[in-house]
Amino acid sequence: SIIAVGTAIKLFPVVAATYAIFRPWRMTRFTGWSLVAAALLVAAPLLVISPVELVEQYRSWRDIQAVDSLDRGYSVMQQLQLWFSPDWPNWPLQLAGIVILLAPLARYALWEDQRFRLHFLASLLMFCVLFNHKSESPTFVVALAGVAIWFALAPRVARTWVILGLVVVGTVLSSSDAMPEVLQEGVFEPYRLKTLPVLLVWILTQVEMWRAPRSGRAAPQESSSSPATPAT
């Protein structure tokens, strides 16, 4: 029901339903209750408007979505448009993103591994912003939650800290008063650069999920220093 409410407000929370895959024995019940919750939410406006008016509202919403189909916000699609100027719709790249997001789930042996599930959660949170054609600067708080999970799982080596620094400067500070106005308005905003550090972390998260050994044990660390444990 929580996923249904989120989806009714903003479409992309529906991707949270993929987390039900890790509990396949509950899939039937989850699907049934999700459909019931979705049907109730879709019909909820009937408490204050007529069926004809409701149908018209949904038709109007569909038309707005069609007009906005080439909006790109702070997404990966916007980066592609800025750097290469292709006149493409958003859905092919969004579809490719979904395939990349879900592909690690083919590693059934790791479904019960906590690190794998946390990496998938991090990937999911970043995906919701990176491939959302309506993403705005404030919505990066969702993606940064995914970055935080990635950082909690990553080894404490120089590369990890450099990437975290890129996220802090390029994504967090780039749209704040801490960033000089000449850089903010002349570089970061026109080129939507706050997307790139998060995209880098998302790619690294996919790599980690594919590198994880099938036994579910943590991969060897890159240095002798002990890795951080997931936050509880």
C-alpha positions as CSV (number, residue, x, y, z in Angstrom):
1,S,0.0,0.0,0.0
2,I,2.9,2.4,0.7
3,I,4.3,1.7,-2.7
4,A,0.9,2.4,-4.3
5,V,0.6,5.7,-2.4
6,G,4.0,6.8,-3.5
7,T,3.3,5.8,-7.1
8,A,0.0,7.8,-7.0
9,I,2.0,10.9,-6.0
10,K,5.1,10.3,-8.3
11,L,5.3,7.5,-10.8
12,F,8.8,6.3,-10.1
13,P,8.3,4.9,-6.6
14,V,6.7,1.9,-8.4
15,V,10.2,0.6,-8.9
16,A,10.3,-0.2,-5.2
17,A,8.1,-3.1,-6.0
18,T,11.1,-4.9,-7.4
19,Y,12.3,-5.5,-3.9
20,A,9.5,-8.0,-3.4
21,I,11.5,-10.3,-5.7
22,F,13.7,-11.2,-2.7
23,R,10.7,-12.8,-1.1
24,P,9.2,-14.9,-3.9
25,W,7.1,-16.9,-1.5
26,R,5.2,-13.7,-0.7
27,M,4.8,-12.6,-4.3
28,T,1.2,-13.7,-4.8
29,R,0.0,-11.9,-1.6
30,F,2.1,-8.8,-2.4
31,T,0.7,-8.6,-6.0
32,G,-2.8,-9.1,-4.8
33,W,-2.7,-6.4,-2.1
34,S,-0.8,-4.0,-4.4
35,L,-3.5,-4.3,-7.1
36,V,-6.2,-3.7,-4.5
37,A,-4.4,-0.6,-3.1
38,A,-3.8,0.7,-6.6
39,A,-7.5,0.3,-7.5
40,L,-8.7,2.0,-4.4
41,L,-6.3,5.0,-5.0
42,V,-7.3,5.3,-8.6
43,A,-11.0,5.3,-7.7
44,A,-10.5,7.5,-4.5
45,P,-11.4,10.8,-6.3
46,L,-14.9,9.4,-6.9
47,L,-15.6,10.5,-3.3
48,V,-15.7,14.1,-4.5
49,I,-16.2,14.0,-8.3
50,S,-18.3,12.0,-10.7
51,P,-17.1,9.1,-12.8
52,V,-17.2,11.2,-16.0
53,E,-15.1,13.9,-14.4
54,L,-12.6,11.3,-13.1
55,V,-12.2,9.9,-16.6
56,E,-11.7,13.4,-17.9
57,Q,-9.0,14.1,-15.3
58,Y,-7.1,10.9,-16.2
59,R,-7.4,11.8,-19.9
60,S,-6.0,15.3,-19.2
61,W,-3.1,13.7,-17.2
62,R,-2.3,11.4,-20.1
63,D,-2.2,14.4,-22.5
64,I,0.1,16.3,-20.2
65,Q,2.4,13.3,-20.1
66,A,2.5,13.1,-23.9
67,V,3.4,16.8,-24.1
68,D,6.1,16.5,-21.5
69,S,7.6,13.3,-23.0
70,L,10.7,15.1,-24.1
71,D,11.4,16.8,-20.7
72,R,14.6,15.5,-19.3
73,G,15.2,17.4,-16.0
74,Y,18.5,16.4,-14.3
75,S,18.4,12.9,-15.8
76,V,20.9,10.8,-17.8
77,M,18.8,11.5,-20.8
78,Q,19.5,15.2,-20.3
79,Q,23.2,14.5,-20.2
80,L,23.0,12.6,-23.5
81,Q,21.1,15.6,-25.0
82,L,23.5,18.2,-23.8
83,W,26.7,16.4,-24.9
84,F,25.5,14.7,-28.2
85,S,22.3,16.5,-29.1
86,P,20.3,13.4,-30.3
87,D,16.7,14.0,-31.0
88,W,15.5,10.9,-29.2
89,P,12.6,10.1,-26.9
90,N,13.4,9.3,-23.3
91,W,12.0,5.8,-23.2
92,P,14.8,3.9,-25.0
93,L,17.4,5.0,-22.5
94,Q,15.0,4.5,-19.6
95,L,14.3,1.0,-20.8
96,A,18.1,0.4,-21.0
97,G,18.4,1.7,-17.5
98,I,15.7,-0.7,-16.3
99,V,17.5,-3.7,-17.9
100,I,20.8,-2.7,-16.3
101,L,19.0,-2.2,-12.9
102,L,17.3,-5.6,-12.9
103,A,20.0,-7.6,-14.6
104,P,22.0,-8.4,-11.4
105,L,18.8,-10.1,-10.0
106,A,19.6,-13.0,-12.4
107,R,22.2,-14.0,-9.7
108,Y,19.7,-16.0,-7.7
109,A,22.3,-17.4,-5.4
110,L,22.9,-13.9,-3.9
111,W,19.3,-13.0,-3.2
112,E,19.8,-13.9,0.5
113,D,23.1,-12.0,0.9
114,Q,22.7,-8.8,2.8
115,R,25.4,-6.9,1.0
116,F,23.9,-7.8,-2.4
117,R,20.4,-6.6,-1.3
118,L,21.9,-3.3,0.1
119,H,23.7,-2.7,-3.1
120,F,20.5,-3.3,-5.0
121,L,18.7,-0.8,-2.8
122,A,21.4,1.8,-3.4
123,S,21.1,1.2,-7.1
124,L,17.3,1.5,-7.0
125,L,17.4,4.8,-5.1
126,M,19.9,6.3,-7.6
127,F,18.0,4.9,-10.6
128,C,14.8,6.7,-9.5
129,V,16.5,10.1,-10.0
130,L,19.0,9.3,-12.8
131,F,16.4,7.9,-15.2
132,N,13.5,10.1,-14.2
133,H,12.8,12.6,-17.0
134,K,11.0,14.9,-14.4
135,S,13.8,14.9,-11.9
136,E,14.7,18.2,-10.2
137,S,17.6,19.4,-8.1
138,P,15.8,18.7,-4.7
139,T,15.0,15.1,-5.7
140,F,18.7,14.2,-5.5
141,V,18.1,13.7,-1.8
142,V,16.8,10.3,-2.9
143,A,19.8,9.5,-5.0
144,L,22.2,10.6,-2.2
145,A,20.6,8.1,0.1
146,G,21.7,5.5,-2.4
147,V,25.2,7.0,-2.5
148,A,25.3,6.8,1.3
149,I,24.5,3.1,1.3
150,W,27.2,2.5,-1.4
151,F,29.7,4.4,0.7
152,A,28.8,2.4,3.9
153,L,29.6,-0.8,2.0
154,A,32.7,0.4,0.1
155,P,36.3,-0.3,1.3
156,R,38.0,2.7,2.9
157,V,40.5,3.3,0.2
158,A,41.7,6.4,-1.6
159,R,39.3,5.8,-4.6
160,T,36.3,5.6,-2.3
161,W,37.1,8.9,-0.7
162,V,37.8,10.6,-4.0
163,I,34.5,9.5,-5.4
164,L,32.7,10.7,-2.3
165,G,34.4,14.0,-2.6
166,L,33.2,14.3,-6.2
167,V,29.6,13.6,-5.0
168,V,29.9,16.2,-2.2
169,V,31.3,18.9,-4.5
170,G,29.6,18.1,-7.7
171,T,26.2,17.1,-6.5
172,V,25.6,18.5,-2.9
173,L,27.5,21.8,-3.0
174,S,27.1,22.6,-6.6
175,S,23.5,23.8,-6.1
176,S,24.1,25.4,-2.7
177,D,25.3,28.9,-1.6
178,A,28.7,27.3,-0.8
179,M,29.4,27.2,-4.5
180,P,30.6,30.4,-6.1
181,E,27.8,31.9,-8.2
182,V,30.0,32.1,-11.3
183,L,30.6,28.4,-11.2
184,Q,27.1,27.5,-10.2
185,E,25.3,29.5,-12.9
186,G,28.1,29.3,-15.5
187,V,29.1,25.6,-15.3
188,F,27.1,23.3,-13.0
189,E,23.5,24.4,-13.8
190,P,23.8,24.8,-17.6
191,Y,25.4,21.3,-17.9
192,R,23.4,19.6,-15.1
193,L,26.7,18.4,-13.8
194,K,25.3,17.2,-10.5
195,T,24.0,14.2,-12.3
196,L,27.5,12.8,-13.2
197,P,28.9,12.0,-9.8
198,V,25.8,10.0,-8.9
199,L,25.9,8.3,-12.3
200,L,29.5,7.2,-11.6
201,V,28.4,5.7,-8.2
202,W,25.5,4.0,-9.8
203,I,27.8,2.3,-12.4
204,L,30.2,1.3,-9.6
205,T,27.3,-0.2,-7.7
206,Q,26.4,-2.4,-10.7
207,V,30.0,-3.5,-11.0
208,E,30.0,-4.5,-7.3
209,M,26.8,-6.6,-7.7
210,W,28.3,-8.5,-10.6
211,R,31.7,-8.9,-8.9
212,A,30.2,-10.3,-5.7
213,P,31.1,-14.0,-5.2
214,R,28.2,-16.5,-5.4
215,S,29.0,-17.7,-2.0
216,G,27.7,-14.3,-0.7
217,R,31.0,-13.6,1.2
218,A,32.4,-10.2,0.9
219,A,34.9,-9.6,-1.9
220,P,38.6,-9.2,-1.0
221,Q,39.4,-5.7,0.1
222,E,41.7,-3.4,-1.8
223,S,43.8,-2.6,1.2
224,S,44.7,-4.1,4.5
225,S,42.4,-1.6,6.3
226,S,39.2,-3.1,7.5
227,P,36.0,-2.3,5.5
228,A,33.2,-0.4,6.9
229,T,30.2,-2.4,8.1
230,P,26.7,-1.5,6.9
231,A,25.0,1.0,9.1
232,T,22.2,-0.3,11.3
